[in-house]
mmCIF file with all atom_site columns, C-alpha atoms in Angstrom:
data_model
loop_
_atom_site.group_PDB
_atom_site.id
_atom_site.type_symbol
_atom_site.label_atom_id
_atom_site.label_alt_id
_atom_site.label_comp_id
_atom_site.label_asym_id
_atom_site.label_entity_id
_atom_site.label_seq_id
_atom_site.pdbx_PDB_ins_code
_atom_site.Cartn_x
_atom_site.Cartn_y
_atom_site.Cartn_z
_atom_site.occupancy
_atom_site.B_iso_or_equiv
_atom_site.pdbx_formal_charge
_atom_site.auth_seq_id
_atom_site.auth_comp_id
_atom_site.auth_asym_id
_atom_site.auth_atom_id
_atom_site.pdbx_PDB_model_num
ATOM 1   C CA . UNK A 1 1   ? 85.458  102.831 123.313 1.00 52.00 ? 78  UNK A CA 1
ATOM 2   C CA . UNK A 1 2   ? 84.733  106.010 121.582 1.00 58.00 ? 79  UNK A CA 1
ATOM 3   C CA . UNK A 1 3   ? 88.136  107.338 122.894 1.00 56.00 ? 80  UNK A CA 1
ATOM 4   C CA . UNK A 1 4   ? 90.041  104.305 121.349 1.00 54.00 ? 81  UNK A CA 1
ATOM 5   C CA . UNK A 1 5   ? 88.346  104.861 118.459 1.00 57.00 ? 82  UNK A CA 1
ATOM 6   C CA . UNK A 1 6   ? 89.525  108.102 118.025 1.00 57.00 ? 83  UNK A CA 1
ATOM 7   C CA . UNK A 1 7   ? 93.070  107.553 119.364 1.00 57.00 ? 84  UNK A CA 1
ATOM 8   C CA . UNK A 1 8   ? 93.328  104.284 116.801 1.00 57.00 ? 85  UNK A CA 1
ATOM 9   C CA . UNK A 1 9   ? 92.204  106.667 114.121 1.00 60.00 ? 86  UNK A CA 1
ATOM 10  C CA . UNK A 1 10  ? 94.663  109.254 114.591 1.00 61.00 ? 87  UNK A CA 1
ATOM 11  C CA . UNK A 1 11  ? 97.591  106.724 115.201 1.00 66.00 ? 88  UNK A CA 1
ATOM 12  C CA . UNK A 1 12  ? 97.414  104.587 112.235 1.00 73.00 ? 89  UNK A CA 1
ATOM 13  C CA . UNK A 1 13  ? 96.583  107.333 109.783 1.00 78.00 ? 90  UNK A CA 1
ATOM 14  C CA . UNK A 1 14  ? 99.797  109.424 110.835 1.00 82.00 ? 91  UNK A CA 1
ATOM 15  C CA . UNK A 1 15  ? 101.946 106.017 111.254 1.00 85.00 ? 92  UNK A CA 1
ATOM 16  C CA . UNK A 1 16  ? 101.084 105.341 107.102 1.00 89.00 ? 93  UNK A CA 1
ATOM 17  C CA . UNK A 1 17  ? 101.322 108.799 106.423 1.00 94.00 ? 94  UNK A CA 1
ATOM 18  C CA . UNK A 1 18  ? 105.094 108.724 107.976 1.00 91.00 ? 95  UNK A CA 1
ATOM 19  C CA . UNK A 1 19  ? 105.975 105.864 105.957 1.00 92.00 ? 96  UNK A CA 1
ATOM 20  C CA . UNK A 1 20  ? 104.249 107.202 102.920 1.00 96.00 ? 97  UNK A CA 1
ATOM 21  C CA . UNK A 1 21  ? 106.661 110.113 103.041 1.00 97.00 ? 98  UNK A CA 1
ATOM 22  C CA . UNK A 1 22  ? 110.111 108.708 103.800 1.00 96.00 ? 99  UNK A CA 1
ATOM 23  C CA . UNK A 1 23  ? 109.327 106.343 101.307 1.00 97.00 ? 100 UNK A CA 1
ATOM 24  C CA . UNK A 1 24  ? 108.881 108.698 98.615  1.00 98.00 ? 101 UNK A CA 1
ATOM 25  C CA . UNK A 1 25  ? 111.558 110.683 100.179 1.00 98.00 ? 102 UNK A CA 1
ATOM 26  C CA . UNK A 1 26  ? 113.481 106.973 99.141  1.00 97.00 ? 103 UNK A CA 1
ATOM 27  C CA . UNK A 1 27  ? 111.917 107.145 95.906  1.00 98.00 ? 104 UNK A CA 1
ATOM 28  C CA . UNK A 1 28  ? 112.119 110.645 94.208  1.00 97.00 ? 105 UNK A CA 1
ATOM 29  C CA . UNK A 1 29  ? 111.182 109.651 90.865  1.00 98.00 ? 106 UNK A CA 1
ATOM 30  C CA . UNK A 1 30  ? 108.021 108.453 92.332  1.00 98.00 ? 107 UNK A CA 1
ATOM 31  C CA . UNK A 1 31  ? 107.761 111.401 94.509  1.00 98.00 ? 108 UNK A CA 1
ATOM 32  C CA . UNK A 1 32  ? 108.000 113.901 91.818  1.00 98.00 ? 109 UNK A CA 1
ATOM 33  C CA . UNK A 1 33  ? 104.914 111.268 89.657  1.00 98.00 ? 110 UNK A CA 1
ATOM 34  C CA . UNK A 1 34  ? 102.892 112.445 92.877  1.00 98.00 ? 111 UNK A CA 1
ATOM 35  C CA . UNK A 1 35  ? 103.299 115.893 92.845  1.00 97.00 ? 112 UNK A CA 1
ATOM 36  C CA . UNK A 1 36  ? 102.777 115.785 89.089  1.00 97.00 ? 113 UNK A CA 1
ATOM 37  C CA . UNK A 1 37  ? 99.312  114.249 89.650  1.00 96.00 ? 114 UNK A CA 1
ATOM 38  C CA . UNK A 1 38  ? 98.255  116.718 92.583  1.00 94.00 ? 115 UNK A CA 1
ATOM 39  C CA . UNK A 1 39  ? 99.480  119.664 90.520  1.00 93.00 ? 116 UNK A CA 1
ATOM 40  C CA . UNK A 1 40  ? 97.035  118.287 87.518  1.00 93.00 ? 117 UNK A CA 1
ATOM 41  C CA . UNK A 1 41  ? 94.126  117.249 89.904  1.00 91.00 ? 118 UNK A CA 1
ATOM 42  C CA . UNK A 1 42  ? 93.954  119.353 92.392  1.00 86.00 ? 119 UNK A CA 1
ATOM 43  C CA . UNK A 1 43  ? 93.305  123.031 93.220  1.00 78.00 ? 120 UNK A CA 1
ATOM 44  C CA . UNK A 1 44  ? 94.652  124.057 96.742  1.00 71.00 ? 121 UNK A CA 1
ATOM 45  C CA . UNK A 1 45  ? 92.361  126.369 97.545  1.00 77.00 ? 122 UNK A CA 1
ATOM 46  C CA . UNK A 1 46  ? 89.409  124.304 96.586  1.00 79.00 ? 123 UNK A CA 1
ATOM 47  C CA . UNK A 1 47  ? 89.847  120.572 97.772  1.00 76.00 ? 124 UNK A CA 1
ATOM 48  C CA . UNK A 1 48  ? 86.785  118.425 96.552  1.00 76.00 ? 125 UNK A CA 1
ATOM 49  C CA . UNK A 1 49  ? 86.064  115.152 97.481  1.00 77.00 ? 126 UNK A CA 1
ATOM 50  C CA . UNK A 1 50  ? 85.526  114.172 93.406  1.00 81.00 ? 127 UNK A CA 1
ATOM 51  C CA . UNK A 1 51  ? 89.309  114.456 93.332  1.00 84.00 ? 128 UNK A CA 1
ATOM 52  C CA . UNK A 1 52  ? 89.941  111.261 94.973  1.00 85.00 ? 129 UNK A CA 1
ATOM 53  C CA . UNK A 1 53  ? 89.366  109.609 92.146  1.00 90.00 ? 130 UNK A CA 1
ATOM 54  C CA . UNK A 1 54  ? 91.511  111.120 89.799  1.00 92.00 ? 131 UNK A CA 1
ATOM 55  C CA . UNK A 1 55  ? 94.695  110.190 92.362  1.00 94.00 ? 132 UNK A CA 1
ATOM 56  C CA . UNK A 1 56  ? 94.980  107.092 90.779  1.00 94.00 ? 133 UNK A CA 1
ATOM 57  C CA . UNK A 1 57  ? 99.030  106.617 91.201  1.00 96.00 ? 134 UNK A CA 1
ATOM 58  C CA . UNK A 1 58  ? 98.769  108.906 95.060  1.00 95.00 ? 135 UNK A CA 1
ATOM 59  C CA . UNK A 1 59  ? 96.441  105.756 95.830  1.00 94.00 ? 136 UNK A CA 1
ATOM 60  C CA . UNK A 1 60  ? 98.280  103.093 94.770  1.00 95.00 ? 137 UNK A CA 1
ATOM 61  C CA . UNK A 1 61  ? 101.564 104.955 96.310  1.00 97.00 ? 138 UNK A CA 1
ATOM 62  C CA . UNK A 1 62  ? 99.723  104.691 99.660  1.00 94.00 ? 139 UNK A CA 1
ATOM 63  C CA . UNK A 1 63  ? 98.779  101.272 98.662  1.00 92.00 ? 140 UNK A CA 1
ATOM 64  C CA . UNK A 1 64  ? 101.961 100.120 98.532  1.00 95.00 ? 141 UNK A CA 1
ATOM 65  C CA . UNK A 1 65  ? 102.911 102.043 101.781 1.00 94.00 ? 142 UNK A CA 1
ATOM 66  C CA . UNK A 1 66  ? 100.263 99.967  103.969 1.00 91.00 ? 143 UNK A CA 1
ATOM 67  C CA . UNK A 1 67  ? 101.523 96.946  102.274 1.00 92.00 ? 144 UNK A CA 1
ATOM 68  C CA . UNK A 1 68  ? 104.757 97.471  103.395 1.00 94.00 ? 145 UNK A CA 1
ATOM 69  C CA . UNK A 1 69  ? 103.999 99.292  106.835 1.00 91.00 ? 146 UNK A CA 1
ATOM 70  C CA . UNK A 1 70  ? 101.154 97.621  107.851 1.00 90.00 ? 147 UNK A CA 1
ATOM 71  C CA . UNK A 1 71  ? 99.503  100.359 110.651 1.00 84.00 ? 148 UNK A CA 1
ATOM 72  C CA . UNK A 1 72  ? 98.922  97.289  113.285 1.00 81.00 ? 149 UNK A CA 1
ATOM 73  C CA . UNK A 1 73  ? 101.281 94.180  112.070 1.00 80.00 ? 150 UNK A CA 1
ATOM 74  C CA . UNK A 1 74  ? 99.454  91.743  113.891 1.00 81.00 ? 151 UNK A CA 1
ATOM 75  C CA . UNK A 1 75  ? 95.533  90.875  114.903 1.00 80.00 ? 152 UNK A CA 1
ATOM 76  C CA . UNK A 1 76  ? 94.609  88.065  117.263 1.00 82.00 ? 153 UNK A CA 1
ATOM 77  C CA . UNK A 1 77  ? 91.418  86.374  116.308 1.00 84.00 ? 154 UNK A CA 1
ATOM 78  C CA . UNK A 1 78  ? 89.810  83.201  117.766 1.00 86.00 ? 155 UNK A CA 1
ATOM 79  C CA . UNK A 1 79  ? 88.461  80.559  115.974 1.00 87.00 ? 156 UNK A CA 1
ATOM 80  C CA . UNK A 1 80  ? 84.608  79.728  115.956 1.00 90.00 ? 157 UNK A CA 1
ATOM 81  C CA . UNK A 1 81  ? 85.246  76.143  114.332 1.00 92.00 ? 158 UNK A CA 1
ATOM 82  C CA . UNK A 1 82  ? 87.259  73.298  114.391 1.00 91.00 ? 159 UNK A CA 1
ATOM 83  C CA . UNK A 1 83  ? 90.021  73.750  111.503 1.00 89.00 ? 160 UNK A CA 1
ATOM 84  C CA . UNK A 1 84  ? 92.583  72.236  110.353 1.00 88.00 ? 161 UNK A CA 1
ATOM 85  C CA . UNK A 1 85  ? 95.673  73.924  109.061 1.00 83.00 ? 162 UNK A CA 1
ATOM 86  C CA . UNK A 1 86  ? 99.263  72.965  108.316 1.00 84.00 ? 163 UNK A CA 1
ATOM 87  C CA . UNK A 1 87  ? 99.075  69.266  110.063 1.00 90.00 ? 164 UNK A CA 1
ATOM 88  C CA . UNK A 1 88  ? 97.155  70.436  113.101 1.00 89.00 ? 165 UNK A CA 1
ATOM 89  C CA . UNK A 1 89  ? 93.905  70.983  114.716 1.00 91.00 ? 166 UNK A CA 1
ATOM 90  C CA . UNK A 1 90  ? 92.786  74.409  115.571 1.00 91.00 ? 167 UNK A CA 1
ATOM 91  C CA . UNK A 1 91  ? 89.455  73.911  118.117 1.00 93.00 ? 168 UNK A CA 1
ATOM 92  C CA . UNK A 1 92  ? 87.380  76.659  119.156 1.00 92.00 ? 169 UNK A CA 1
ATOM 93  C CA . UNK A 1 93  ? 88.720  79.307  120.948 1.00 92.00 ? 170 UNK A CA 1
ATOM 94  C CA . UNK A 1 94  ? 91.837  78.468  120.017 1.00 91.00 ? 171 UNK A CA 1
ATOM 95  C CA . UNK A 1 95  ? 93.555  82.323  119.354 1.00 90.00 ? 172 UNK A CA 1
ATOM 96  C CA . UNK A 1 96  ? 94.934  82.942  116.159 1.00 86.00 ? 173 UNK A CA 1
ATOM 97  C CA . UNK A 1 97  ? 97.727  85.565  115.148 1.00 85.00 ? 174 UNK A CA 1
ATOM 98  C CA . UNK A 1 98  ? 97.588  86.967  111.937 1.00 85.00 ? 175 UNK A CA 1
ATOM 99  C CA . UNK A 1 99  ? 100.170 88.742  110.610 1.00 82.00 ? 176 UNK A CA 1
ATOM 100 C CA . UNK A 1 100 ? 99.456  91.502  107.174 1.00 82.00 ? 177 UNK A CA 1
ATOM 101 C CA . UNK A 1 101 ? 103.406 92.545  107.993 1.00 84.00 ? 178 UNK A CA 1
ATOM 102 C CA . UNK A 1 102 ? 104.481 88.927  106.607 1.00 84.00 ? 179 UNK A CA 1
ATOM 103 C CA . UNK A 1 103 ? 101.415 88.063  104.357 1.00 82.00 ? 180 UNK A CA 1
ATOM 104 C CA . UNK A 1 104 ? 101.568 91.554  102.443 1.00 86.00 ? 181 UNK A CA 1
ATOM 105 C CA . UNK A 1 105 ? 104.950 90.832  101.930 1.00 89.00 ? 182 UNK A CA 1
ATOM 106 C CA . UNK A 1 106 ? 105.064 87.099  101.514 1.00 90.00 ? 183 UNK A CA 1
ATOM 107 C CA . UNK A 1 107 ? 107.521 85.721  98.161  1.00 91.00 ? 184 UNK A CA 1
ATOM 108 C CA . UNK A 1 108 ? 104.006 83.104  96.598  1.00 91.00 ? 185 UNK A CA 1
ATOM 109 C CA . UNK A 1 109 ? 102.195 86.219  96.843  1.00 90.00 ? 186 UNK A CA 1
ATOM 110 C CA . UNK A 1 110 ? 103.495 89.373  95.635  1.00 92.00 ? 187 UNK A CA 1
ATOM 111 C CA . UNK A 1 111 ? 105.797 89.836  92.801  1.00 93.00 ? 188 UNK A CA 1
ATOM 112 C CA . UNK A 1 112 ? 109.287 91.246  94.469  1.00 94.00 ? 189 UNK A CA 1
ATOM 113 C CA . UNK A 1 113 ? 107.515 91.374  97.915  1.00 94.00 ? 190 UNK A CA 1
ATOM 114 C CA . UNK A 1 114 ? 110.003 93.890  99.487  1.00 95.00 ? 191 UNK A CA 1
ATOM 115 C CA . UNK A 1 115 ? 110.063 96.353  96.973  1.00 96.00 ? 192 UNK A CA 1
ATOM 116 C CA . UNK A 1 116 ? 108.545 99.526  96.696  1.00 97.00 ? 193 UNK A CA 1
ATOM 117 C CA . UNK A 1 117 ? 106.235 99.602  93.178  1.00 96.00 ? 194 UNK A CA 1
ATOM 118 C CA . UNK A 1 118 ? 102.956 101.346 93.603  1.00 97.00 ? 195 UNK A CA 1
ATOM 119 C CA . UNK A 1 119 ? 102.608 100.424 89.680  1.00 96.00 ? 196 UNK A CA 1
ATOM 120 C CA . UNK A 1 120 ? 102.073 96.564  90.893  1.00 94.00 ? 197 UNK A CA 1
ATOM 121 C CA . UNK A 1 121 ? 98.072  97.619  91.885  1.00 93.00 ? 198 UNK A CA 1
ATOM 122 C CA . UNK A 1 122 ? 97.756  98.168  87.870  1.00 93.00 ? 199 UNK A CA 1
ATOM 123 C CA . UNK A 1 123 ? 99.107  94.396  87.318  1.00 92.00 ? 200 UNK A CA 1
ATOM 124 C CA . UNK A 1 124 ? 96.895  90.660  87.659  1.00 93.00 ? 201 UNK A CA 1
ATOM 125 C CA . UNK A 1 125 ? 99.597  90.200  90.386  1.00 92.00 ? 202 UNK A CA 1
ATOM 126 C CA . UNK A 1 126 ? 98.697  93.023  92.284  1.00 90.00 ? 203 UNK A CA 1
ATOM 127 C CA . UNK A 1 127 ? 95.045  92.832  91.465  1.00 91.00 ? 204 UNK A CA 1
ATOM 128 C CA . UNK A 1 128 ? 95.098  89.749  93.010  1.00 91.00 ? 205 UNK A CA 1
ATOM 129 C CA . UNK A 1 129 ? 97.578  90.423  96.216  1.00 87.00 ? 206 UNK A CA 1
ATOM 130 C CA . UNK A 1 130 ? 94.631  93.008  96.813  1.00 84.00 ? 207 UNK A CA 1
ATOM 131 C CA . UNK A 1 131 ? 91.827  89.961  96.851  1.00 84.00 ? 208 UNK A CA 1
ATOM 132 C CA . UNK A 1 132 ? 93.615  87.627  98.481  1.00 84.00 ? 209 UNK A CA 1
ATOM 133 C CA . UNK A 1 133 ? 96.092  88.813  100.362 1.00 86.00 ? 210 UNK A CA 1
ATOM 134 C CA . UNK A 1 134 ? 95.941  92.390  101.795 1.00 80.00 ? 211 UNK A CA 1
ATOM 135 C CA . UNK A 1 135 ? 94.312  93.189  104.760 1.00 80.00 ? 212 UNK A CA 1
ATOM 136 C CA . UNK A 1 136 ? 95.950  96.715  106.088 1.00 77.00 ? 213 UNK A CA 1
ATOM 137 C CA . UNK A 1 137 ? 92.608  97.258  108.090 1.00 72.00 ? 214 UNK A CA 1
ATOM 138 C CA . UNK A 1 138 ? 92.243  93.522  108.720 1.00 66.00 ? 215 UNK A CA 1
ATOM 139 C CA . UNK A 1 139 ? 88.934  91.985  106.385 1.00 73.00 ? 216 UNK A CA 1
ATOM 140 C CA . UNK A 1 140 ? 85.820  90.024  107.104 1.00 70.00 ? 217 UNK A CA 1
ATOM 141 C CA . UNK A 1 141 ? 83.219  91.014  109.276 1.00 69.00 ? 218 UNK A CA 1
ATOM 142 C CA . UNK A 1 142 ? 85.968  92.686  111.913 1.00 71.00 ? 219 UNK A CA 1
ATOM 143 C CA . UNK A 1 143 ? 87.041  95.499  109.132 1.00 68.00 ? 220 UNK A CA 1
ATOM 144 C CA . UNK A 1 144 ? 88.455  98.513  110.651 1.00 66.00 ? 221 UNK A CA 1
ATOM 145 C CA . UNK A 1 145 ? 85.376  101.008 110.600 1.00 66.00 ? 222 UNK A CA 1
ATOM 146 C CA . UNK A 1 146 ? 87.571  103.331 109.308 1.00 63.00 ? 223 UNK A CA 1
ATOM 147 C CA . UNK A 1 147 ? 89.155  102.027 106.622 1.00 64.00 ? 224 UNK A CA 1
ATOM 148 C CA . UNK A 1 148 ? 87.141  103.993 104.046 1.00 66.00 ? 225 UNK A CA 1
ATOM 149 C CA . UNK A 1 149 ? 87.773  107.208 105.615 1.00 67.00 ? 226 UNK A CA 1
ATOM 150 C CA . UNK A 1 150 ? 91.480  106.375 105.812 1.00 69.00 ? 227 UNK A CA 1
ATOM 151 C CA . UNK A 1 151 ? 92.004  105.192 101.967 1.00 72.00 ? 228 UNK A CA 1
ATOM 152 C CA . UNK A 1 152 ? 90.038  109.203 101.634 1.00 77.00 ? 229 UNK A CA 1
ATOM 153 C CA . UNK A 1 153 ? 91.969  110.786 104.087 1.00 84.00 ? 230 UNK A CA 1
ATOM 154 C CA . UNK A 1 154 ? 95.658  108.984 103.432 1.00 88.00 ? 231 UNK A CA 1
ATOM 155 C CA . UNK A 1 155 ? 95.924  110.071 99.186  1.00 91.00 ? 232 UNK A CA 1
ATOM 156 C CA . UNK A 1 156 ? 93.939  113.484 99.876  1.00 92.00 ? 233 UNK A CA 1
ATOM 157 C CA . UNK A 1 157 ? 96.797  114.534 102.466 1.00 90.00 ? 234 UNK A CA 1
ATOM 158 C CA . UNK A 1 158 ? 99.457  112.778 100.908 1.00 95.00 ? 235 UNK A CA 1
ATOM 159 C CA . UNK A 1 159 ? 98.761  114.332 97.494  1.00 94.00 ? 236 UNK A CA 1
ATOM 160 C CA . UNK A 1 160 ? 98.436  118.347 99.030  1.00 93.00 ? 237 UNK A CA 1
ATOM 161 C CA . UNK A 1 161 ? 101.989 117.837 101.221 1.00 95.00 ? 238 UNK A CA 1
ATOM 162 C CA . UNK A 1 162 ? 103.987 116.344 98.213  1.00 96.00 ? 239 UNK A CA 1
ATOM 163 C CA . UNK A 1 163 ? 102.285 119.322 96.071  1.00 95.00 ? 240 UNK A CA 1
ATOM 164 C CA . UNK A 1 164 ? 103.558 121.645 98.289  1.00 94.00 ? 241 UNK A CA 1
ATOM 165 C CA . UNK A 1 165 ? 106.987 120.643 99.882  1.00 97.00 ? 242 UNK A CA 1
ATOM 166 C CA . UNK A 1 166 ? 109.565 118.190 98.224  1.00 98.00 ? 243 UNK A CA 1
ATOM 167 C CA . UNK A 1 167 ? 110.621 115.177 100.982 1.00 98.00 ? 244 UNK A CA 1
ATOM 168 C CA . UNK A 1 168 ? 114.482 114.301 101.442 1.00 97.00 ? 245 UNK A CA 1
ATOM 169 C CA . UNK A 1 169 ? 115.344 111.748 104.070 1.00 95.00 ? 246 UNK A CA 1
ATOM 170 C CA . UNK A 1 170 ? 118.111 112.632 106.601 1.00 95.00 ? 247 UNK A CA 1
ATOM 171 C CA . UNK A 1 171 ? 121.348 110.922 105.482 1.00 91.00 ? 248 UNK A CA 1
ATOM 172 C CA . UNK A 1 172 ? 121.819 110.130 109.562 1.00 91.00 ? 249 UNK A CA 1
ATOM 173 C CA . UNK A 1 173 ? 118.545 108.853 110.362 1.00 91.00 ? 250 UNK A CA 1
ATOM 174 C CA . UNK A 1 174 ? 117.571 106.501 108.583 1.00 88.00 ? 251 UNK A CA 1
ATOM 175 C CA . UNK A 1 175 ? 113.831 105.079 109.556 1.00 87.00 ? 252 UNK A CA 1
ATOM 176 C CA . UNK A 1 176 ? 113.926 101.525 111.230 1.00 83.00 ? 253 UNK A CA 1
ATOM 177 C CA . UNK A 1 177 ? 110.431 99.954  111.870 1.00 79.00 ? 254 UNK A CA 1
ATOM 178 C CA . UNK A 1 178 ? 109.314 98.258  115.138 1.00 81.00 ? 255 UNK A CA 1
ATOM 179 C CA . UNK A 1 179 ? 106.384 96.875  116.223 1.00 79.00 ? 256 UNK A CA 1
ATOM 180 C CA . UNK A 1 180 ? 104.293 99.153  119.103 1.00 72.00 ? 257 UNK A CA 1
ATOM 181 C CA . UNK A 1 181 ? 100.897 99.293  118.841 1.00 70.00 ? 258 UNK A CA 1
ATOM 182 C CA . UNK A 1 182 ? 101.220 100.392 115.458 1.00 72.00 ? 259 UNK A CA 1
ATOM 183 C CA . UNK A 1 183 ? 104.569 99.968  113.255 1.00 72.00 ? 260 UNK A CA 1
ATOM 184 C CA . UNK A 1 184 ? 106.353 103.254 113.870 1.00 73.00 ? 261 UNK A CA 1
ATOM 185 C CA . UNK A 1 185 ? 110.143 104.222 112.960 1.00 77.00 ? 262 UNK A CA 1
ATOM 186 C CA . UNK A 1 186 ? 112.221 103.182 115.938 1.00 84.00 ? 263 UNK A CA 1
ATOM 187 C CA . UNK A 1 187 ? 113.713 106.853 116.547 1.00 85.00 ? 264 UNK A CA 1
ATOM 188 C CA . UNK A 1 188 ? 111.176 108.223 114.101 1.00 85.00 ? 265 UNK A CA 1
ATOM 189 C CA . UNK A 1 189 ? 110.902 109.150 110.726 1.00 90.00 ? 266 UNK A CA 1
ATOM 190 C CA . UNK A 1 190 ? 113.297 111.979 109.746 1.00 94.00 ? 267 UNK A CA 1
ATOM 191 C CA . UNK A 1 191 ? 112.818 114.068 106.579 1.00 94.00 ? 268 UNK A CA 1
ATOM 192 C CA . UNK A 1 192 ? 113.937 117.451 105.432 1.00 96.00 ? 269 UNK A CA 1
ATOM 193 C CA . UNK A 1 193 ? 111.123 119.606 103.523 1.00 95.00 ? 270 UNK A CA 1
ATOM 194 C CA . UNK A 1 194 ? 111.769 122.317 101.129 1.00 97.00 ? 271 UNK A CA 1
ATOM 195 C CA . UNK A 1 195 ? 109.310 124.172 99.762  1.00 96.00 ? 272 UNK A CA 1
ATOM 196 C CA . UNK A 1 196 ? 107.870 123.487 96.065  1.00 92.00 ? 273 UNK A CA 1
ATOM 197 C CA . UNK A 1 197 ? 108.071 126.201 93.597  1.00 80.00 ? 274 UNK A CA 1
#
């Protein structure tokens, strides 16, 4: 279990790091907001945890990214009660699929629920997407155990790449997700880096 642990770690961190990148390789404008804020916030030769919190936008930009790519787009649960839902009985033990893929991007939820805005965290709409529907690391008592570290981890390295390199995506490979164990780009995620000034 320990070695799934790990392995799960590693996997979904890199898969929304991927997607964090091409997406602001997608969205330069949004890129170069990121950059802007690591260049003010952070020191690269000194990297304190106390900077998290001033990466306001690189948060909500990696927000947005596990809204849209979802590390694991589906969980099974089973039910511990009788429910009912949508004109029919769920008993006990009855396995459940839930999907964060389609709920983070459902249309009665989210305010144009295909589009990339990381400002949407800053709006009631988004405030309330985050309550009530997003669940990148699942929710409830069956949390990812790892879901701090990762919303630490995810804007920390996301914040010191775009600092230092500026993302392009590859006019020829454009990234198409699929569904593994986590959601990955079907032939991968191509970008070019160049090094900031």
């Amino acid at each position: 279990q320990v070695a799934i642990f790990f392995l799960a770690g590693h996997e979904t961190s890199a898969s929304a790091l991927a997607w964090a990148l091409y997406l602001l390789a997608l969205y330069p404008d949004w890129q170069d907001k990121v950059a802007a804020e690591a260049q003010a916030v952070m020191n690269p030769g000194k990297i304190y945890f106390s900077a998290l919190k001033k990466l306001i936008l690189t948060r909500d930009v990696f927000r947005e990214t596990l809204r849209l790519y979802p590390p694991v787009p589906m969980m099974v649960r089973e039910a511990t009660k009788c429910e009912h839902f949508r004109d029919r009985d769920v008993k006990p033990g009855s396995q459940i699929v839930l999907s964060p893929w389609h709920q983070q991007r459902h249309e009665r939820i989210w305010d144009n629920p295909d589009g990339f805005d990381p400002a949407r965290f800053q709006t009631e709409n988004g405030r309330e997407g985050l309550r009530s529907a997003y669940m990148p690391f699942s929710a409830g008592p069956r949390v990812c155990t790892g879901s701090g570290f990762a919303m630490a981890e995810g804007p920390l390295i996301l914040a010191l790449l775009v600092r230092a390199f500026r993302f392009e995506t590859v006019a020829d490979r454009p990234a198409m997700p699929v569904a593994h164990l986590t959601v990955r780009g079907k032939d991968g995620i191509w970008l070019r880096l160049t090094p900031r000034d």
